[in-house]
Amino acid sequence: MGEIVFTGGSVFDGTGGPAFPGEVVVRGDRIAAVRPGHSLAPGDEDATVIDCSGSTVMPGLVEGHAHLTFPSAVGHLEPGFNPPVDVSFFQRPPSAHEHLALAERNARILLDAGFTSAYSAGSLTPGNVEVQLRDAIASGKVPGPRLRAASFERDNNPVRHGAENITPTGLRRFIAEQAALGFDAVKLLLSNDDVFVPGGSMQTQYTAEEAAAAGAAAREAGVWLNCHAQNPESIKLAVRNGFRSVYHCSYADEEALDLLEEHRDELFTAPAVGIMWANVHEAHEFGIDHATAERMGSVAQLEAQIALYPEMRRRGIRVLPGGDYGFPQTPIGRNARDLQLFVDLFGYTPAEALVAATKRGGEVMDMADELGVLAPGFLADVLVVHGDPTQNIALLQDAANLTVIMQGGNLHKRTR
Ligand SMILES: [Zn+2]
């Protein structure tokens, strides 16, 4: 039959119900059965049996705000990509070919960390490197998380884009161009950020007319809109114009929260709290001391997010872990740490954090009916984690605990 049976462990299926002693049966690229108990059924003798004693079988993780074209990954730190402290990376930018190779390396590292899917929050450079990466992964040429690709981040800054481009017409053209390049989503910096400009997080960079034009152009071109949105006005522009991913939201006010809640079945947020945490607590060695973290807005943003996201959770707004990995202080491959921060800072239970990274991940990938939970007919993205991450979410951060990583029925990793 060519079946693979995960037996002997406990099953966390991604829906949020408690883990239970059970088996998961995989046939081809799909899950054939999920069942309680540990008795291999008759006929399973031909199957490949994977002993999961002492382990938890769960869905593959989904990174909700990926930047696979950012240069730093575990074991490959790039100190020159660390704004505003050091941006020397851009003095010798990689060629498109080099950039694709770098992104392919990052994709493999993210898959090795248990992330079998990733939703991009934007490309670092213009061009279509991320589209090529997505297609290479999809065709099986390159190991990596299945990817939804997002465009270069458009910031509506006349210095960077030329004044003639920052009109509704220029914006429509940009979105049509990115769609033609093959991107699934287009990323706009609806607000600026303190990292780029002092006080930037409170600057809205697009008018209501432009945001409406973006919404219309995206619908016409068949792409999703993602945005960087820190201040209340930018969040409201995003929600009112059909943006699907509204990132950060650190300074959401009551009206913005109400809007997010009202549209919670149509959109996702992701705080990208890992970078804020790292900037405030862990980035001394990369030149970010407390005063610098303050100047970058990280201290205030972290504080604001710690106050805000428990309320997002309470309101049932879909909050995704992950985000802004790819800096030296947040190298790609460390992404599972976000789940711990959801537990430690935002009041999520470990099981809720796991649901955010699995079931909600399937939803943001627009594959809710076949990805993100362990259920018959779903894609066989399966992790075997030594121990019980529903009790100890930190287990996911040590790749040695990930004894099996399966993606679409393919055994990417199996530790014997
Ligand atoms: Zn980002």
Short mmCIF file of C-alpha atoms and ligand atoms in Angstrom, two decimals:
data_model
loop_
_atom_site.label_atom_id
_atom_site.label_comp_id
_atom_site.label_asym_id
_atom_site.label_seq_id
_atom_site.Cartn_x
_atom_site.Cartn_y
_atom_site.Cartn_z
CA MET A 1 0.00 0.00 0.00
CA GLY A 2 2.92 2.34 0.57
CA GLU A 3 1.29 3.72 3.65
CA ILE A 4 3.17 5.43 6.43
CA VAL A 5 1.76 5.04 9.93
CA PHE A 6 2.78 7.26 12.82
CA THR A 7 2.03 5.24 15.92
CA GLY A 8 2.84 5.09 19.62
CA GLY A 9 2.68 8.82 20.25
CA SER A 10 0.09 11.41 21.06
CA VAL A 11 -1.69 13.33 18.31
CA PHE A 12 -2.29 17.08 18.33
CA ASP A 13 -4.42 17.63 15.25
CA GLY A 14 -4.17 21.42 15.05
CA THR A 15 -7.86 22.14 15.73
CA GLY A 16 -7.23 23.04 19.35
CA GLY A 17 -8.64 19.92 20.97
CA PRO A 18 -6.39 18.17 23.47
CA ALA A 19 -3.68 15.82 22.28
CA PHE A 20 -4.71 12.15 22.49
CA PRO A 21 -2.94 8.81 22.13
CA GLY A 22 -3.42 7.97 18.49
CA GLU A 23 -2.18 7.16 15.02
CA VAL A 24 -1.88 9.10 11.81
CA VAL A 25 -1.92 7.21 8.52
CA VAL A 26 -0.47 8.79 5.38
CA ARG A 27 -1.05 7.55 1.85
CA GLY A 28 0.67 9.37 -0.98
CA ASP A 29 0.66 13.09 -0.31
CA ARG A 30 -2.45 12.99 1.91
CA ILE A 31 -3.54 11.95 5.35
CA ALA A 32 -5.66 8.82 5.05
CA ALA A 33 -6.73 8.45 8.68
CA VAL A 34 -6.36 9.91 12.15
CA ARG A 35 -7.54 7.52 14.84
CA PRO A 36 -7.33 7.04 18.58
CA GLY A 37 -5.35 4.18 20.06
CA HIS A 38 -2.21 2.42 18.97
CA SER A 39 -3.32 -0.77 17.30
CA LEU A 40 -2.13 -0.99 13.73
CA ALA A 41 -5.14 -2.01 11.67
CA PRO A 42 -5.13 -5.20 9.58
CA GLY A 43 -3.45 -4.51 6.27
CA ASP A 44 -1.01 -2.09 7.84
CA GLU A 45 1.68 -4.77 7.87
CA ASP A 46 2.87 -3.45 4.52
CA ALA A 47 3.07 0.05 5.88
CA THR A 48 6.15 1.91 6.97
CA VAL A 49 5.66 2.25 10.72
CA ILE A 50 7.18 5.23 12.47
CA ASP A 51 7.43 4.79 16.21
CA CYS A 52 6.43 8.03 17.93
CA SER A 53 6.67 6.86 21.55
CA GLY A 54 7.32 9.77 23.85
CA SER A 55 6.51 12.19 21.04
CA THR A 56 3.70 14.31 19.68
CA VAL A 57 2.47 14.05 16.09
CA MET A 58 1.24 17.43 14.85
CA PRO A 59 0.74 19.45 11.67
CA GLY A 60 3.66 21.21 10.01
CA LEU A 61 4.15 24.80 11.15
CA VAL A 62 3.26 27.80 9.00
CA GLU A 63 5.28 31.02 9.16
CA GLY A 64 2.74 33.84 8.81
CA HIS A 65 5.03 36.75 7.90
CA ALA A 66 8.04 35.39 6.05
CA HIS A 67 10.89 37.26 4.40
CA LEU A 68 12.93 34.52 2.76
CA THR A 69 14.88 37.10 0.77
CA PHE A 70 16.25 38.69 3.95
CA PRO A 71 19.86 37.62 4.31
CA SER A 72 20.41 36.30 7.86
CA ALA A 73 19.69 32.70 8.76
CA VAL A 74 20.88 30.49 11.57
CA GLY A 75 24.56 29.83 10.92
CA HIS A 76 24.71 32.56 8.25
CA LEU A 77 24.46 35.96 9.91
CA GLU A 78 24.71 39.08 7.73
CA PRO A 79 25.63 42.03 9.98
CA GLY A 80 25.25 44.47 7.08
CA PHE A 81 21.48 44.02 7.05
CA ASN A 82 20.57 45.56 10.37
CA PRO A 83 18.76 48.88 9.89
CA PRO A 84 19.33 51.49 11.06
CA VAL A 85 22.63 50.41 12.64
CA ASP A 86 24.22 48.93 9.55
CA VAL A 87 22.81 48.80 6.02
CA SER A 88 26.06 48.08 4.19
CA PHE A 89 24.39 45.02 2.63
CA PHE A 90 22.85 47.39 0.13
CA GLN A 91 26.24 48.73 -0.97
CA ARG A 92 26.97 45.35 -2.53
CA PRO A 93 23.53 43.92 -3.21
CA PRO A 94 23.40 40.36 -4.52
CA SER A 95 22.67 39.74 -8.18
CA ALA A 96 19.28 38.18 -8.85
CA HIS A 97 21.04 34.84 -9.22
CA GLU A 98 22.88 35.20 -5.91
CA HIS A 99 19.73 36.40 -4.21
CA LEU A 100 17.79 33.35 -5.38
CA ALA A 101 20.55 31.09 -4.04
CA LEU A 102 20.40 32.90 -0.70
CA ALA A 103 16.61 32.57 -0.57
CA GLU A 104 16.86 28.87 -1.43
CA ARG A 105 19.29 28.39 1.44
CA ASN A 106 16.89 30.20 3.77
CA ALA A 107 13.96 28.11 2.56
CA ARG A 108 15.77 24.90 3.43
CA ILE A 109 16.70 26.24 6.86
CA LEU A 110 13.08 27.21 7.55
CA LEU A 111 11.84 23.78 6.49
CA ASP A 112 14.50 22.17 8.70
CA ALA A 113 12.97 24.19 11.56
CA GLY A 114 9.60 22.48 11.02
CA PHE A 115 7.90 25.13 8.90
CA THR A 116 6.36 23.32 5.95
CA SER A 117 4.55 26.42 4.63
CA ALA A 118 5.21 30.13 4.66
CA TYR A 119 3.18 33.19 3.75
CA SER A 120 5.44 35.98 2.57
CA ALA A 121 5.18 39.48 3.96
CA GLY A 122 7.31 40.96 1.22
CA SER A 123 10.44 40.72 -0.90
CA LEU A 124 13.58 42.66 -0.08
CA THR A 125 14.28 43.81 -3.64
CA PRO A 126 12.28 44.50 -6.80
CA GLY A 127 12.13 41.68 -9.30
CA ASN A 128 10.71 38.20 -9.02
CA VAL A 129 13.23 36.20 -6.96
CA GLU A 130 10.52 35.08 -4.58
CA VAL A 131 8.27 33.94 -7.42
CA GLN A 132 11.13 31.82 -8.74
CA LEU A 133 11.71 30.44 -5.24
CA ARG A 134 8.02 29.58 -4.80
CA ASP A 135 7.91 27.78 -8.12
CA ALA A 136 11.18 25.90 -7.51
CA ILE A 137 9.84 24.65 -4.18
CA ALA A 138 6.47 23.73 -5.68
CA SER A 139 8.13 21.70 -8.42
CA GLY A 140 10.25 19.82 -5.91
CA LYS A 141 13.57 21.20 -7.23
CA VAL A 142 14.36 23.00 -4.00
CA PRO A 143 13.45 21.92 -0.46
CA GLY A 144 11.53 24.56 1.41
CA PRO A 145 8.16 25.57 2.79
CA ARG A 146 5.40 25.86 0.21
CA LEU A 147 5.22 29.56 -0.31
CA ARG A 148 2.85 32.39 -1.04
CA ALA A 149 5.07 35.03 -2.61
CA ALA A 150 4.81 38.75 -1.92
CA SER A 151 6.20 41.71 -3.82
CA PHE A 152 8.80 44.27 -2.98
CA GLU A 153 7.55 46.54 -0.20
CA ARG A 154 6.25 49.77 -1.66
CA ASP A 155 6.64 52.64 0.76
CA ASN A 156 5.15 55.58 -1.21
CA ASN A 157 8.24 57.63 -0.56
CA PRO A 158 8.90 60.15 -3.35
CA VAL A 159 12.66 59.89 -2.81
CA ARG A 160 12.64 56.18 -3.42
CA HIS A 161 9.92 55.97 -6.00
CA GLY A 162 9.88 59.29 -7.83
CA ALA A 163 7.08 61.78 -7.34
CA GLU A 164 5.33 60.73 -10.55
CA ASN A 165 4.82 57.22 -9.09
CA ILE A 166 3.19 58.16 -5.83
CA THR A 167 -0.18 58.89 -7.38
CA PRO A 168 -3.16 56.53 -7.44
CA THR A 169 -2.25 55.84 -11.06
CA GLY A 170 1.34 54.95 -10.13
CA LEU A 171 0.05 52.71 -7.40
CA ARG A 172 -2.34 50.90 -9.74
CA ARG A 173 0.53 50.41 -12.17
CA PHE A 174 2.74 49.00 -9.42
CA ILE A 175 0.11 46.47 -8.36
CA ALA A 176 -0.56 45.38 -11.93
CA GLU A 177 3.18 44.99 -12.53
CA GLN A 178 3.67 42.84 -9.43
CA ALA A 179 0.70 40.68 -10.37
CA ALA A 180 2.20 40.23 -13.83
CA LEU A 181 5.48 39.13 -12.24
CA GLY A 182 3.53 36.30 -10.64
CA PHE A 183 3.25 37.41 -7.02
CA ASP A 184 0.39 36.17 -4.88
CA ALA A 185 0.37 39.31 -2.76
CA VAL A 186 1.51 42.92 -2.94
CA LYS A 187 3.01 44.62 0.09
CA LEU A 188 2.50 48.28 0.89
CA LEU A 189 4.00 50.22 3.79
CA LEU A 190 0.76 51.97 4.73
CA SER A 191 2.53 53.44 7.72
CA ASN A 192 6.20 54.24 7.94
CA ASP A 193 8.19 52.95 10.91
CA ASP A 194 10.40 54.39 13.62
CA VAL A 195 13.17 52.11 12.37
CA PHE A 196 13.33 54.06 9.10
CA VAL A 197 12.38 57.57 10.22
CA PRO A 198 12.11 58.98 13.75
CA GLY A 199 8.38 59.08 14.50
CA GLY A 200 7.71 57.08 11.34
CA SER A 201 5.33 54.60 12.92
CA MET A 202 2.80 57.40 13.32
CA GLN A 203 3.16 58.58 9.70
CA THR A 204 0.49 57.33 7.32
CA GLN A 205 2.02 57.10 3.86
CA TYR A 206 -1.07 56.65 1.73
CA THR A 207 -4.20 58.72 1.32
CA ALA A 208 -7.69 57.24 1.51
CA GLU A 209 -7.92 57.72 -2.26
CA GLU A 210 -4.70 55.77 -2.81
CA ALA A 211 -5.68 52.97 -0.46
CA ALA A 212 -9.01 52.62 -2.25
CA ALA A 213 -7.20 52.56 -5.60
CA ALA A 214 -4.93 49.83 -4.24
CA GLY A 215 -7.89 47.76 -3.13
CA ALA A 216 -9.57 48.07 -6.50
CA ALA A 217 -6.38 47.34 -8.44
CA ALA A 218 -5.62 44.26 -6.34
CA ARG A 219 -9.11 42.86 -6.84
CA GLU A 220 -8.81 43.46 -10.56
CA ALA A 221 -5.38 41.82 -10.76
CA GLY A 222 -6.31 38.90 -8.51
CA VAL A 223 -3.64 39.49 -5.85
CA TRP A 224 -3.90 39.93 -2.10
CA LEU A 225 -2.76 43.05 -0.31
CA ASN A 226 -0.43 42.90 2.71
CA CYS A 227 0.61 45.93 4.65
CA HIS A 228 2.89 47.32 7.28
CA ALA A 229 0.52 49.29 9.52
CA GLN A 230 1.56 50.65 12.90
CA ASN A 231 -0.72 53.62 13.57
CA PRO A 232 -4.51 53.58 13.89
CA GLU A 233 -5.15 55.44 10.64
CA SER A 234 -3.11 53.02 8.53
CA ILE A 235 -4.86 50.01 10.11
CA LYS A 236 -8.26 51.50 9.32
CA LEU A 237 -7.24 52.26 5.72
CA ALA A 238 -6.16 48.64 5.37
CA VAL A 239 -9.31 47.09 6.78
CA ARG A 240 -11.66 49.40 4.89
CA ASN A 241 -9.98 48.61 1.59
CA GLY A 242 -9.80 44.85 1.80
CA PHE A 243 -6.17 44.31 2.81
CA ARG A 244 -5.82 40.65 3.77
CA SER A 245 -2.80 40.81 6.06
CA VAL A 246 -2.44 43.78 8.37
CA TYR A 247 0.94 43.50 10.03
CA HIS A 248 2.16 44.83 13.39
CA CYS A 249 -0.81 47.06 14.34
CA SER A 250 1.14 48.08 17.46
CA TYR A 251 -0.73 51.33 18.03
CA ALA A 252 -4.26 50.18 17.16
CA ASP A 253 -6.90 52.24 18.91
CA GLU A 254 -10.37 51.09 19.91
CA GLU A 255 -11.90 51.91 16.54
CA ALA A 256 -9.15 50.04 14.70
CA LEU A 257 -9.64 47.04 16.98
CA ASP A 258 -13.38 47.12 16.37
CA LEU A 259 -12.78 47.16 12.61
CA LEU A 260 -10.30 44.29 12.80
CA GLU A 261 -12.79 42.29 14.85
CA GLU A 262 -15.65 43.08 12.49
CA HIS A 263 -13.59 41.73 9.57
CA ARG A 264 -11.82 38.97 11.46
CA ASP A 265 -12.94 36.26 9.03
CA GLU A 266 -11.42 38.13 6.09
CA LEU A 267 -8.05 39.19 7.43
CA PHE A 268 -5.03 38.23 9.48
CA THR A 269 -2.64 40.12 11.68
CA ALA A 270 0.90 39.26 12.75
CA PRO A 271 2.78 41.36 15.29
CA ALA A 272 6.27 40.13 14.33
CA VAL A 273 7.01 40.33 18.02
CA GLY A 274 10.24 38.33 17.71
CA ILE A 275 12.18 41.25 16.27
CA MET A 276 10.87 43.62 18.94
CA TRP A 277 11.82 41.19 21.67
CA ALA A 278 15.25 40.65 20.16
CA ASN A 279 15.91 44.37 19.71
CA VAL A 280 15.02 45.11 23.31
CA HIS A 281 16.62 42.11 25.00
CA GLU A 282 19.10 40.33 22.78
CA ALA A 283 20.71 42.58 20.20
CA HIS A 284 23.61 44.18 22.08
CA GLU A 285 26.10 42.17 20.09
CA PHE A 286 24.64 43.64 16.90
CA GLY A 287 25.00 47.22 18.08
CA ILE A 288 21.50 47.66 19.45
CA ASP A 289 21.73 48.76 23.06
CA HIS A 290 18.73 49.95 25.03
CA ALA A 291 19.03 53.55 23.84
CA THR A 292 19.19 52.39 20.23
CA ALA A 293 16.21 50.08 20.72
CA GLU A 294 14.35 53.05 22.12
CA ARG A 295 15.30 55.21 19.14
CA MET A 296 14.16 52.42 16.79
CA GLY A 297 10.78 52.40 18.48
CA SER A 298 11.25 48.81 19.59
CA VAL A 299 10.82 49.48 23.30
CA ALA A 300 7.53 51.30 22.79
CA GLN A 301 6.27 48.83 20.19
CA LEU A 302 7.01 45.83 22.37
CA GLU A 303 5.19 47.47 25.27
CA ALA A 304 2.25 48.39 23.03
CA GLN A 305 2.02 44.87 21.60
CA ILE A 306 2.09 43.30 25.07
CA ALA A 307 -0.95 45.43 25.91
CA LEU A 308 -2.70 44.95 22.56
CA TYR A 309 -2.39 41.34 21.52
CA PRO A 310 -4.10 39.76 24.52
CA GLU A 311 -7.08 41.87 23.45
CA MET A 312 -6.73 40.69 19.82
CA ARG A 313 -6.76 37.13 21.18
CA ARG A 314 -9.83 37.85 23.29
CA ARG A 315 -11.69 39.24 20.27
CA GLY A 316 -10.94 36.19 18.13
CA ILE A 317 -8.88 38.13 15.59
CA ARG A 318 -6.61 35.76 13.68
CA VAL A 319 -3.09 36.51 14.86
CA LEU A 320 -0.25 34.64 13.19
CA PRO A 321 3.13 33.88 14.76
CA GLY A 322 6.29 34.61 12.86
CA GLY A 323 7.57 37.71 11.22
CA ASP A 324 10.68 39.61 10.38
CA TYR A 325 13.08 36.73 10.74
CA GLY A 326 16.09 37.36 8.54
CA PHE A 327 17.97 39.98 10.56
CA PRO A 328 21.14 39.02 12.45
CA GLN A 329 19.29 39.24 15.77
CA THR A 330 16.39 37.17 14.34
CA PRO A 331 17.94 34.71 11.91
CA ILE A 332 15.66 32.59 9.74
CA GLY A 333 15.31 29.21 11.41
CA ARG A 334 14.58 30.65 14.85
CA ASN A 335 10.94 31.36 13.89
CA ALA A 336 9.36 28.90 16.34
CA ARG A 337 10.46 31.20 19.14
CA ASP A 338 7.50 33.40 18.24
CA LEU A 339 5.16 30.73 19.60
CA GLN A 340 6.82 30.98 22.97
CA LEU A 341 6.47 34.76 22.89
CA PHE A 342 2.73 34.35 22.19
CA VAL A 343 2.54 32.27 25.37
CA ASP A 344 4.88 34.37 27.52
CA LEU A 345 3.68 37.83 26.42
CA PHE A 346 0.19 37.58 24.92
CA GLY A 347 -1.62 35.10 27.16
CA TYR A 348 -1.95 32.29 24.61
CA THR A 349 -1.94 28.76 25.92
CA PRO A 350 0.64 26.56 24.18
CA ALA A 351 -2.21 24.80 22.34
CA GLU A 352 -3.60 28.16 21.15
CA ALA A 353 -0.17 29.19 19.90
CA LEU A 354 0.07 25.88 18.04
CA VAL A 355 -3.34 26.45 16.44
CA ALA A 356 -2.20 29.92 15.37
CA ALA A 357 0.81 28.35 13.66
CA THR A 358 -1.06 25.43 12.07
CA LYS A 359 -4.81 25.74 11.46
CA ARG A 360 -4.63 29.52 11.08
CA GLY A 361 -1.59 29.01 8.88
CA GLY A 362 -3.63 26.81 6.56
CA GLU A 363 -6.17 29.61 6.40
CA VAL A 364 -3.66 32.33 5.53
CA MET A 365 -2.22 30.07 2.84
CA ASP A 366 -5.81 29.98 1.48
CA MET A 367 -5.74 26.21 1.89
CA ALA A 368 -8.05 25.86 4.88
CA ASP A 369 -9.68 22.75 3.47
CA GLU A 370 -6.42 20.86 2.99
CA LEU A 371 -3.65 22.31 5.14
CA GLY A 372 -2.97 23.07 8.78
CA VAL A 373 -4.75 20.24 10.60
CA LEU A 374 -4.33 16.50 10.72
CA ALA A 375 -7.52 15.13 9.17
CA PRO A 376 -8.38 12.68 6.40
CA GLY A 377 -7.88 14.18 2.97
CA PHE A 378 -5.57 16.92 4.17
CA LEU A 379 -2.03 17.31 2.85
CA ALA A 380 0.38 15.19 4.88
CA ASP A 381 2.46 17.94 6.48
CA VAL A 382 3.41 16.20 9.71
CA LEU A 383 5.90 16.89 12.48
CA VAL A 384 6.95 14.44 15.13
CA VAL A 385 8.14 16.38 18.15
CA HIS A 386 9.96 14.66 20.97
CA GLY A 387 7.98 15.50 24.12
CA ASP A 388 4.75 17.43 24.38
CA PRO A 389 4.70 20.93 22.86
CA THR A 390 1.16 21.45 24.17
CA GLN A 391 2.81 21.55 27.60
CA ASN A 392 6.17 22.99 26.65
CA ILE A 393 6.05 25.19 23.58
CA ALA A 394 9.82 25.78 23.72
CA LEU A 395 10.46 22.23 22.51
CA LEU A 396 9.83 23.40 18.95
CA GLN A 397 12.86 25.66 19.04
CA ASP A 398 15.37 22.83 19.12
CA ALA A 399 15.55 21.09 15.75
CA ALA A 400 16.89 18.00 17.52
CA ASN A 401 13.39 17.55 18.96
CA LEU A 402 11.89 17.44 15.46
CA THR A 403 12.52 13.80 14.71
CA VAL A 404 10.29 13.72 11.62
CA ILE A 405 9.47 16.51 9.19
CA MET A 406 7.05 15.41 6.47
CA GLN A 407 5.76 17.72 3.77
CA GLY A 408 3.04 16.60 1.40
CA GLY A 409 3.80 12.98 2.25
CA ASN A 410 7.49 13.43 1.53
CA LEU A 411 9.83 12.60 4.42
CA HIS A 412 12.12 15.61 4.49
CA LYS A 413 13.71 14.46 7.75
CA ARG A 414 13.56 11.26 9.71
CA THR A 415 15.81 10.68 12.67
CA ARG A 416 16.15 6.99 13.40
ZN ZN B 1 8.08 42.26 7.81
#
